[in-house]
Amino acid sequence: MVNDEQNNKFFEHYERILTGPMSTAVTERSVQAETSGSSSERMEKVNDSLGILVEKYLWNDPDAMEVASLIRTQGGETLKRLGDRDESLLSDPKHGEMLEVIVRTDGSRPSFLVSNGRIDFDSSVAGLWPDKLNHQLQAIEKSLESVGRVELSDRHIGTGFLIGPNWVVTNRHVLQAIANRNSNGWRLLGKVTIDFGRELNGVDSRNKRSVKSVLFSGLKPVNPSQIDHSVLDLVVLELEATGSSAKESLSFGKINPFETQGMVLIVGYPGPPPAGVPLSLSERLFQSQFGYKRIAPGELVSPQVVVPDWTFAHDATTLGGNSGSPVLSLADVACAVGLHYGGKWAEPRENWAHNLALVGSELDALTNAPLEKIVLNSHSNGRRADKLVAVQSNLSRSTSTRDRPKPGAASNEKVDIQQMVHLGQYRGSTRLESMEIEAAGDGETSASALTDRKGYAPDFLEGWTLELPQPENDIRSLRRGGSGHELKYQHFSVIMSQSRRLPIITAANIDGSQSRRLPRVDKWNYDGRLNRDDQWGNELYVGNNIDRGHMVRREDPVWGTVAIAKKANVDTFHYTNSCPQMAGVNQKVWLGLENYVLSHTREDQMRVSVFTGPYFSDEDMEYRGARIPMAFWKVVAFLLDDGSPSATAYEVSQERELADLEFVFAGYKTFQISIQQVIDRTGIDFTAMLPFDGFSTQERASGSKIRETLEDFSQIRV
């Protein structure tokens, strides 16, 4: 009987969506007629729309084209089996995934991109939703301004939203990915910001704000390896004040979603699953658009698991990165009725959010102050009166017993990420949607999978051939997959140190005219051409403030066709391309430096070759068996506007930061130096570039070393 009930829930879930009021169905036919008899009609519409989406918005991405082909060839059969209530669907995960991707591409549960602050209804199969939303469109788009992307050193972590001029709400598990807590409070792990732009085909950055402090966090931490619905996954962050007028903010818990008609919107920044969780068909279809602002409509649903009264379930389309997204009600689109905190990733899917009307009496872990007081303070510090939340009437814990476990009943509140079996039959994974969960572990790329990589190209700069500079000694040779010691990847190469298990030098070719913006992968891999004990893995980075610092910046080799760029993107996430760095060392500094140099290259080419590595010293601090480099160097080679060669060198130090692994807020000293100094300290042969480095030429003439502190990138001398 239990299995029959569970099976019915599976079918009823998809039948409700595919034949509901926002379905593309033209008439209210029976479930069987709509899902089976008209499946060819539905799939014809889906196929037409898919062609436009893949070409216009997914740039004919090969993975998206493959998924679209699967939908075309298998979608109709899956819908027919659903209409027949064919129980073999229940044991066929591929068809479960197919049902999920169909409801996301036939207009039933779309996810629309936001571009220049407007909803782009052409970016997803829209179905009947534009008609439903158009009468409130101006108000909805005003609310979009309140939602931003939470970032650590410009890296996408999750979503947050304004509830006042300087107050942002997000998830506790998002905070735990960007900060550590001690007895005195929270310590941020680097430069934490929220950016209210990050739009595909729209505004890249808008009203970017720095996080100043944590105003509220619940009594209990969130376990990153499981979802526990009994723990409040909510924090309030304070932003650095700005001199400009206050931006639009959302009211907090003003209405209870259960007192509305049940249609909701979720706004956020969908991203990839954590490392080790395979991409679903939906994620494969839209992975080239991860990390950009979207709005997705849906409905409230009955939870499939037992949840407390402060949680509600909805079926709007979400992915990793949506953590911290506001759930808006169509009854009042300026009100955040919910805070999205996780979802069930087995089919049929559902998502969970805190009911913000029922959390006001929850206490802060440090001050014991209730959340409602924090929200009230956001009003007293300049919030508009018509945005004031009705604290007394709604911001309290409900005394209802709705959806609470009965005494003596088995509790299903804690949901294990990797092992949970939902509904007793459909094995899948339920997880928090923060992009920083490390529970899934590392992977390994086989030597055979990398045989087509050409690596760094010496003739990349027109008329100036620069061979890969070679170290003097301590070089790790390939153990398999070729000969020599050059690890070749897409558009870059690495030479490893045998004794230090870290890269000695990386060399990358950057073509700014063909660059592509792809989402982070955030799954790190060992390179199978070496043994694992030839390269430091996650054991060096877990549980501290040390970053797996990219030597070749992720963005640098990501250019060319989509397929080529995706290879390069994934290739940068090999441990052979990482060095231990304090959070933020190579993020902002190297990014600004390379972008500045690119702006001074030939406009018709915008090509740069970049060489990066650590300084190794016997004085380097030992930590977990490794020696942590205290400084890093970078050499940049490019052609000036007149076509003449030029080369410059830089270094950044983290020596002071390494003295205390808890310290993360220091400004990192950055210097422009001569290439000769890099040669002297590393033994790497850069002699071919010396004639084109003004600092090296000046040092030879004066006999004195030059080391100029860079306070601003405009001080760079090229």
Coordinates of C-alpha atoms in Angstrom, one line a residue, residues 471-477 495-502 504 616:
P471 CA 63.2 25.6 -15.0
E472 CA 66.7 24.5 -14.0
N473 CA 65.9 21.4 -11.9
D474 CA 63.5 19.6 -9.6
I475 CA 61.2 18.8 -12.6
R476 CA 58.5 16.1 -12.4
S477 CA 58.3 14.0 -15.6
I495 CA 55.6 22.1 -15.3
M496 CA 55.5 20.5 -11.9
S497 CA 58.0 20.5 -9.0
Q498 CA 59.1 17.0 -8.0
S499 CA 59.9 17.9 -4.4
R500 CA 57.2 20.4 -3.7
R501 CA 54.3 18.7 -5.5
L502 CA 53.2 22.1 -6.8
I504 CA 56.9 25.6 -10.9
F616 CA 60.1 28.4 -3.6

